Short mmCIF file of C-alpha atoms in Angstrom, two decimals:
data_model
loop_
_atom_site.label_atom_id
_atom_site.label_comp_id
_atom_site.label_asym_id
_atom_site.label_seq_id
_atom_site.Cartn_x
_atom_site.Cartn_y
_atom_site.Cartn_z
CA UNK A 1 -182.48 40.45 92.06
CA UNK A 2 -181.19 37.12 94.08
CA UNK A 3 -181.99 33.66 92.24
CA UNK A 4 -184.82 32.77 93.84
CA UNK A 5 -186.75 36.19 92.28
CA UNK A 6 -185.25 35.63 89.11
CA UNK A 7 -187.09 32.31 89.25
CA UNK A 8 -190.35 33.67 90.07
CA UNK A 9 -190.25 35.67 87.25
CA UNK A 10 -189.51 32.87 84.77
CA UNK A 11 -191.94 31.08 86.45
CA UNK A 12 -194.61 33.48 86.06
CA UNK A 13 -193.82 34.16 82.40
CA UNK A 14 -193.78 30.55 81.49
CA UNK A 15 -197.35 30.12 82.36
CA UNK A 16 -198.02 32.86 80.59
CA UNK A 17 -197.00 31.47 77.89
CA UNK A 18 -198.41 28.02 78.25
CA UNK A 19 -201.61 29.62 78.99
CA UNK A 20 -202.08 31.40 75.45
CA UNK A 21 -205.38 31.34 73.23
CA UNK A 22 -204.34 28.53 70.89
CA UNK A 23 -205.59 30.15 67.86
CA UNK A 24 -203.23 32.71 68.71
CA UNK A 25 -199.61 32.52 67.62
CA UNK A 26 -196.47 34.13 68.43
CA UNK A 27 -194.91 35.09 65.67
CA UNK A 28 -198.19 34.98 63.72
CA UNK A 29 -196.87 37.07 60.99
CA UNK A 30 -193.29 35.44 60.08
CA UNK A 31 -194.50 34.05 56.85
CA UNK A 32 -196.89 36.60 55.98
CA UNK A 33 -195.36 40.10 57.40
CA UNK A 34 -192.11 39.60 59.13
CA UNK A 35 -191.54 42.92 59.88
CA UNK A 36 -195.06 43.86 60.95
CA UNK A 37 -193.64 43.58 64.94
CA UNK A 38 -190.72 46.00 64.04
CA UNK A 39 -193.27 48.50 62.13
CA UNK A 40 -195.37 49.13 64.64
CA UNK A 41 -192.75 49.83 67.34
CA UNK A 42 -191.08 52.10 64.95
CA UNK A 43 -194.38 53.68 65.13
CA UNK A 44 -194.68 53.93 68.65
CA UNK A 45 -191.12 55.21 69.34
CA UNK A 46 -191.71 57.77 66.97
CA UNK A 47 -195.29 58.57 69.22
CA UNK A 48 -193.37 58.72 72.48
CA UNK A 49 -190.74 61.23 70.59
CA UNK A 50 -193.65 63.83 70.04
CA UNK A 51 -195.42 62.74 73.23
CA UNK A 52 -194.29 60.82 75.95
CA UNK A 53 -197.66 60.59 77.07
CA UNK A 54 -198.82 58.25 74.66
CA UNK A 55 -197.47 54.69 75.93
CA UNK A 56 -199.80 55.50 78.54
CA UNK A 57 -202.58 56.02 75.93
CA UNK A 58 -201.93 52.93 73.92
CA UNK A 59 -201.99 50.48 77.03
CA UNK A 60 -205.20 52.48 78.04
CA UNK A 61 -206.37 52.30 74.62
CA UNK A 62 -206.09 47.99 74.47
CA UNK A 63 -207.68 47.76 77.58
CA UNK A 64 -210.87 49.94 76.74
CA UNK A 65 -211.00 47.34 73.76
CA UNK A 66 -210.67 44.15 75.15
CA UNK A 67 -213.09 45.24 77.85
CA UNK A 68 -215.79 46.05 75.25
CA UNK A 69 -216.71 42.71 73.07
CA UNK A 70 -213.26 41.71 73.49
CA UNK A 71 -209.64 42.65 71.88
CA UNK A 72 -211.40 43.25 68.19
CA UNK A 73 -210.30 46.85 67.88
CA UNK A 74 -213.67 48.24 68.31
CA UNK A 75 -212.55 51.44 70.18
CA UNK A 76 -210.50 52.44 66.78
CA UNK A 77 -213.90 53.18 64.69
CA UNK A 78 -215.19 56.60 64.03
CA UNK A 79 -217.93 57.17 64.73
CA UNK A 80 -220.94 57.77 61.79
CA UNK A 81 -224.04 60.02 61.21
CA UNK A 82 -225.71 56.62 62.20
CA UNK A 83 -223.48 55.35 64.82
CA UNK A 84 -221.94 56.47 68.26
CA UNK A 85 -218.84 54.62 68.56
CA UNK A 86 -217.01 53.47 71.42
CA UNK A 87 -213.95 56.25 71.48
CA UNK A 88 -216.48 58.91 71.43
CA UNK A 89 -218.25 58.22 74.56
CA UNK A 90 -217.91 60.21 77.62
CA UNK A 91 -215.37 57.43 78.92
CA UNK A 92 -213.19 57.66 76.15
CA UNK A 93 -213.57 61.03 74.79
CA UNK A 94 -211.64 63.00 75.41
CA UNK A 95 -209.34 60.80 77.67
CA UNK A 96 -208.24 57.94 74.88
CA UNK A 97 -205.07 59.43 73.22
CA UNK A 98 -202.58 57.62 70.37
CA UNK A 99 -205.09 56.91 67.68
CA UNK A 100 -202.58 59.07 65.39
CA UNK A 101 -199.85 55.84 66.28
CA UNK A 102 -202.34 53.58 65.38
CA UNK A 103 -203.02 55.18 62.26
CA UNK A 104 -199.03 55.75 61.26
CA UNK A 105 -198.24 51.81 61.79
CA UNK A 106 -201.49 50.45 59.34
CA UNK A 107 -200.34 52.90 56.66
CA UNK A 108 -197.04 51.74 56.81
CA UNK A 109 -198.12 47.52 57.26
CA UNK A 110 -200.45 48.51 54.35
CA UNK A 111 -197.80 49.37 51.81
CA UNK A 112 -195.58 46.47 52.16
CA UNK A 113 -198.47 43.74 53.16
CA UNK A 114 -201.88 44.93 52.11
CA UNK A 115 -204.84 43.68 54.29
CA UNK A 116 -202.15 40.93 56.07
CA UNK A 117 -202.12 42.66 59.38
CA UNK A 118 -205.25 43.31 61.73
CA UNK A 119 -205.66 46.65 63.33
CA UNK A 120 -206.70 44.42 66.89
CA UNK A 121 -202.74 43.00 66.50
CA UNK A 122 -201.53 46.28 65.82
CA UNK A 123 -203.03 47.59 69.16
CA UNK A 124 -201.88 44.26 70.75
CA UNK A 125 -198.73 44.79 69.76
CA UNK A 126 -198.02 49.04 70.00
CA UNK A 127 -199.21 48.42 74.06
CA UNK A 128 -196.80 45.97 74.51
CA UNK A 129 -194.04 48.23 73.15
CA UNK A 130 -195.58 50.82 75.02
CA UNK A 131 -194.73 49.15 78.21
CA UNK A 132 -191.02 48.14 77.35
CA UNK A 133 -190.46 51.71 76.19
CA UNK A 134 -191.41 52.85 79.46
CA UNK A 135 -189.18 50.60 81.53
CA UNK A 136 -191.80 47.35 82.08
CA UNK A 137 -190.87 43.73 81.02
CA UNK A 138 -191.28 43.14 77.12
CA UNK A 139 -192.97 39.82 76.20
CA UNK A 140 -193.90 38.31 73.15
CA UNK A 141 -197.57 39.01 71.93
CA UNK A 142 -199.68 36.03 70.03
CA UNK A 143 -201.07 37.29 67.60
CA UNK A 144 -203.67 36.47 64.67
CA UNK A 145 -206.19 38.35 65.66
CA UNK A 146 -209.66 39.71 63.59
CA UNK A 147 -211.07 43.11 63.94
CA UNK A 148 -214.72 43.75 65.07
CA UNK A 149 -217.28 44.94 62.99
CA UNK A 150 -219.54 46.74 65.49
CA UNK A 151 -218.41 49.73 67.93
CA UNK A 152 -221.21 51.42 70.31
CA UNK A 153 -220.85 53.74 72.74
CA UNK A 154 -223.43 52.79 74.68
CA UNK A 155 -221.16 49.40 75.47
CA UNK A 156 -218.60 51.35 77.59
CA UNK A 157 -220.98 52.30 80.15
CA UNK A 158 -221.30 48.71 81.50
CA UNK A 159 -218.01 47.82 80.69
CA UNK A 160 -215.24 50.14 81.88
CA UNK A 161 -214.71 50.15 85.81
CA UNK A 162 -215.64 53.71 86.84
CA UNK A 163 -212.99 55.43 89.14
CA UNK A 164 -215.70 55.40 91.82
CA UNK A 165 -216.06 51.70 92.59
CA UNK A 166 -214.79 50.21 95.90
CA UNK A 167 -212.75 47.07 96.32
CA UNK A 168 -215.28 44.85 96.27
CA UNK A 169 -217.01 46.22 93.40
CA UNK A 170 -213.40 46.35 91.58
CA UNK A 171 -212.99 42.71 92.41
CA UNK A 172 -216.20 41.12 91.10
CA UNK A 173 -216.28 43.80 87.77
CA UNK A 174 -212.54 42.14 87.20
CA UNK A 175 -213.97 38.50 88.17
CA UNK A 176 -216.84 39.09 85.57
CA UNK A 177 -214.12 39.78 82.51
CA UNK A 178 -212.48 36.42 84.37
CA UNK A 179 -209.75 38.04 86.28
CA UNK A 180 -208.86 37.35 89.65
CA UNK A 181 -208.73 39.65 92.62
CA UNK A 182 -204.92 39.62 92.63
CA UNK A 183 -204.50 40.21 88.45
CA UNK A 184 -206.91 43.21 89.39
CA UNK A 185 -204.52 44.56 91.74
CA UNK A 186 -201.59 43.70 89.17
CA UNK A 187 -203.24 45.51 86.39
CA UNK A 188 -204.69 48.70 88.47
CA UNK A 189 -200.65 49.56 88.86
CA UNK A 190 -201.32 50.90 84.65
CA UNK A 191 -202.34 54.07 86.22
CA UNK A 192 -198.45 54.87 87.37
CA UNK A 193 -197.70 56.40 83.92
CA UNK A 194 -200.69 59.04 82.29
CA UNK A 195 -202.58 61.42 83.32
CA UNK A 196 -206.08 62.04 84.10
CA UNK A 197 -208.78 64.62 83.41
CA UNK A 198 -209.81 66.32 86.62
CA UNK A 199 -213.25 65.62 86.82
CA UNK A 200 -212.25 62.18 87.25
CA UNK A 201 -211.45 62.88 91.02
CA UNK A 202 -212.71 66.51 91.72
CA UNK A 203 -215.61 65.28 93.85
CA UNK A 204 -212.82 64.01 96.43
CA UNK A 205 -211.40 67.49 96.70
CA UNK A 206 -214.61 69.98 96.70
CA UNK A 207 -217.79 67.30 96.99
CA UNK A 208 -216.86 64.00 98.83
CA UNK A 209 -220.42 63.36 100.87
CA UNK A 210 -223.15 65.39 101.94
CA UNK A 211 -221.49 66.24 105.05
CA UNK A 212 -217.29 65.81 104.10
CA UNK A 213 -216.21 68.12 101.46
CA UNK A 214 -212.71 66.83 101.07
CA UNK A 215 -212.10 62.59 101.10
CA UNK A 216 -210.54 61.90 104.51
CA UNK A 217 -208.59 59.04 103.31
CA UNK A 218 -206.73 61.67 100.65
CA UNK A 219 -203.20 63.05 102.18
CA UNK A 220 -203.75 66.46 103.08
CA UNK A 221 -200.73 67.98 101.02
CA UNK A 222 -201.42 65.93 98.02
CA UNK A 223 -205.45 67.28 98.28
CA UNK A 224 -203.60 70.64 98.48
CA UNK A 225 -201.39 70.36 95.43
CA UNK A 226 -204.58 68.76 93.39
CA UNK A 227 -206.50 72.00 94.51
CA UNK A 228 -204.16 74.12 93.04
CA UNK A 229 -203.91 71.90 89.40
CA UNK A 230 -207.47 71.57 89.09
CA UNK A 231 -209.23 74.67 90.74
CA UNK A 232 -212.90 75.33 91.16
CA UNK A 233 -214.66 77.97 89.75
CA UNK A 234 -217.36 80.44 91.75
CA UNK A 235 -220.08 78.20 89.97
CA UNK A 236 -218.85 75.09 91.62
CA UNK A 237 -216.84 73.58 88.50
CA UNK A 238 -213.57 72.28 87.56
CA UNK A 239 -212.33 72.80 84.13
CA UNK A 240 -213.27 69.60 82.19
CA UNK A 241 -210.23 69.87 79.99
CA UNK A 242 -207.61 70.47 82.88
CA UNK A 243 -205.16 67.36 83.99
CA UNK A 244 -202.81 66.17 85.83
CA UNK A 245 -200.33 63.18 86.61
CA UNK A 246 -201.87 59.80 87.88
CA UNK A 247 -198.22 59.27 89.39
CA UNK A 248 -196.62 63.01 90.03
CA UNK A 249 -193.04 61.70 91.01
CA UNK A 250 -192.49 59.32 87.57
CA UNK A 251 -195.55 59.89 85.42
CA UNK A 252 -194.24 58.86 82.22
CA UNK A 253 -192.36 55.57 84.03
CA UNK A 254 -193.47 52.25 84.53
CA UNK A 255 -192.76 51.57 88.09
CA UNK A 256 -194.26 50.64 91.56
CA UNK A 257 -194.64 54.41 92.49
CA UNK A 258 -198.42 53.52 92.14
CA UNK A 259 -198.37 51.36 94.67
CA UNK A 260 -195.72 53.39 97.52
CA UNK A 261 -198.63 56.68 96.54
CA UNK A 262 -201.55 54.01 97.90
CA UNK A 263 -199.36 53.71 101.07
CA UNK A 264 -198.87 57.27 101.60
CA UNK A 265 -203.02 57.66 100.56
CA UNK A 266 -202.20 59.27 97.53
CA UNK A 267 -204.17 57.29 95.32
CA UNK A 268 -205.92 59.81 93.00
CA UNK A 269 -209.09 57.98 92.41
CA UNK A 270 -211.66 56.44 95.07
CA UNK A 271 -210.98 53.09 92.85
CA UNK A 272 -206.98 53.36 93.71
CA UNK A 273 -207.00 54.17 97.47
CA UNK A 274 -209.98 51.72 98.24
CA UNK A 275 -207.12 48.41 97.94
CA UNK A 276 -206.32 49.25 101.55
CA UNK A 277 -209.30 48.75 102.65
CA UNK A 278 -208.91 44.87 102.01
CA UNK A 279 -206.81 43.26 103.36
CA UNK A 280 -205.93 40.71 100.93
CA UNK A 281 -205.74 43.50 98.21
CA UNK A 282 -203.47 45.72 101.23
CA UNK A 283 -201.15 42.49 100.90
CA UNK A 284 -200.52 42.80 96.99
CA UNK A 285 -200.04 46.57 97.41
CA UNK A 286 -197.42 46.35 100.09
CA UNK A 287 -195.92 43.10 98.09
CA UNK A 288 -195.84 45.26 94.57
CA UNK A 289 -194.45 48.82 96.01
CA UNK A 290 -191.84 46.25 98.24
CA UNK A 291 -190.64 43.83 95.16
CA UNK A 292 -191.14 46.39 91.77
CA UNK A 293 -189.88 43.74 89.46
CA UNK A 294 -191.98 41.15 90.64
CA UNK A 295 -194.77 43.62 89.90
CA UNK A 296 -193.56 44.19 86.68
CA UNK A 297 -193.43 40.58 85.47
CA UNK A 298 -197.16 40.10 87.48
CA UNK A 299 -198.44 43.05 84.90
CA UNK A 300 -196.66 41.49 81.66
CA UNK A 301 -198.60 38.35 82.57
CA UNK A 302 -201.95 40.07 83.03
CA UNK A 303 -201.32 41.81 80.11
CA UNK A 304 -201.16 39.01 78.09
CA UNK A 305 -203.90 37.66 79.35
CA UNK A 306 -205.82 40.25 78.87
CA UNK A 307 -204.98 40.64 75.20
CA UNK A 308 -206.75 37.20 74.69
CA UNK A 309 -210.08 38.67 75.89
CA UNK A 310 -212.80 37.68 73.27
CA UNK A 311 -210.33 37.44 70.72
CA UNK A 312 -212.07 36.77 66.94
CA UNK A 313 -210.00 34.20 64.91
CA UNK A 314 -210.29 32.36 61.70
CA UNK A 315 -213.07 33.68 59.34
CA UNK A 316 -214.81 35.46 62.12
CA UNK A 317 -214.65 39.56 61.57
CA UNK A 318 -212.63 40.96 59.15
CA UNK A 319 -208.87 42.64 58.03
CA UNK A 320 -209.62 46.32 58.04
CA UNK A 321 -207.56 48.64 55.45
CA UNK A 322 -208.38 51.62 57.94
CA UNK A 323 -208.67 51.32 61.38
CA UNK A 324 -210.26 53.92 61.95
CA UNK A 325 -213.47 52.69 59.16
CA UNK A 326 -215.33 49.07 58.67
CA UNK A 327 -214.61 48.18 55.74
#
């Protein structure tokens, strides 16, 4: 990179910084756990190990929960005889993966600094490490978050973006959670590492409109080769538990490939391919697939800023011994 895009980026990551919730802290846990950062990327290394996969889970993971009542780890509950939670409706389940990380880092925090470090941190922090892991920028997570109390399914519904939305749709669902159109863009570029379940798309192969059976914006050979991963059957339907790649060159690398597959129309969902159809949007996309790091610093940022979403602080919700349970 020349010196004037290494000055962007510092730029851009020093108002990130200066722009940080100030009842969080970086370095939150020095006093109290100082090797609660290190545990839970232990944790996650060990996750990508046995599945590569997962980084992408655990950055999909904090975003369903800062989406829903804010960064609280409410997606973590389980659900009860009483109680639908929020990972076990139809947008999460069966899609969220790396609860099992999760799990392995608050055992471990646990046993050296009992009911010190919140599960909404540990999240915070294991999507963060997620993205370095994968070949993003690292950057340093405030923390000092509380964990929610209350997890309902019924939340996600009106919360998560569907992968059917258009541009404008995209842009004022982002503006609502107070993101701008560009930071929208930024943070769409997630979906170059995972995978998704085939129903997610399938009406763009075999049921576009009433009159177009395949989406004409979809590259014909990449339609093809989605036919072939995610068949349909003589009644009409694709196997709910078959996936594939969101990015089929680099799937398990964070990169710009997201946004050089928009250019070529390979977008997998409607929600992807639909930032050409703006031109301001069209702009970013060129400008990310064109300048990856730049990219990559613009999604540190957002990330950060999204992990600040709601936040509860203080005496406000609680510590919980299982993340998975209220305690």
């Amino acid at each position: 990179m020349c010196p004037k895009e290494l000055g962007m980026v510092f730029v851009i990551l020093w108002f990130c910084q200066i722009g940080v919730n100030s009842q969080l802290q970086v370095g939150y846990y020095s006093q109290t756990c100082g090797l609660a950062e290190i545990i839970v990327k232990v944790a996650v290394r060990e996750g990508l190990i046995r599945d590569s996969g997962v980084a992408a889970g655990l950055v999909r993971m904090h975003f369903h929960d800062c989406f829903i009542r804010g960064c609280d780890a409410s997606v973590l509950i389980d659900s009860t005889s009483s109680n639908k939670a929020e990972k076990d409706s139809p947008v999460n389940n069966p899609s969220l993966r790396g609860f099992q990380v999760i799990d392995n880092a608050k055992a471990r925090l646990e046993a050296v600094c009992k009911g010190v470090v919140s599960c909404a941190d540990i999240l915070a922090f294991a999507a963060r490490d997620s993205i370095e892991m994968t070949g993003g920028i690292g950057y340093d997570v405030p923390a000092g978050r509380r964990d929610g109390r209350v997890s309902l399914a019924s939340e996600t519904l009106t919360n998560l973006p569907p992968p059917s939305l258009n541009v404008n749709q995209l842009t004022q669902f982002f503006a609502n959670k107070g993101f701008s159109q560009e930071e929208m863009v930024t943070l769409s570029g997630g979906h170059t590492i995972g995978r998704s379940h085939c129903t997610s798309f399938s009406n763009r192969l075999y049921n576009f409109s009433q009159t177009i059976r395949q989406d004409p914006t979809l590259d014909a050979m990449y339609a093809a080769m989605l036919k072939q991963q995610c068949p349909q059957s003589q009644s009409g339907t694709v196997d709910p538990n078959s996936v594939v790649p969101m990015d089929p060159i680099s799937p398990t690398t964070l990169d710009s490939g997201y946004y050089v597959n928009i250019l070529a129309n390979r977008g997998l969902f409607v929600s992807d391919q639909t930032l050409l159809t703006n031109a301001a949007t069209a702009s970013q996309v060129n400008l990310n697939a064109r300048d990856p790091m730049l990219w990559k610093t613009k999604f540190a940022a957002a990330m950060l800023k999204m992990g600040q979403l709601g936040v509860l602080t203080g005496k406000a919700g609680e510590i919980r011994a299982n993340c998975r349970v209220i305690n």
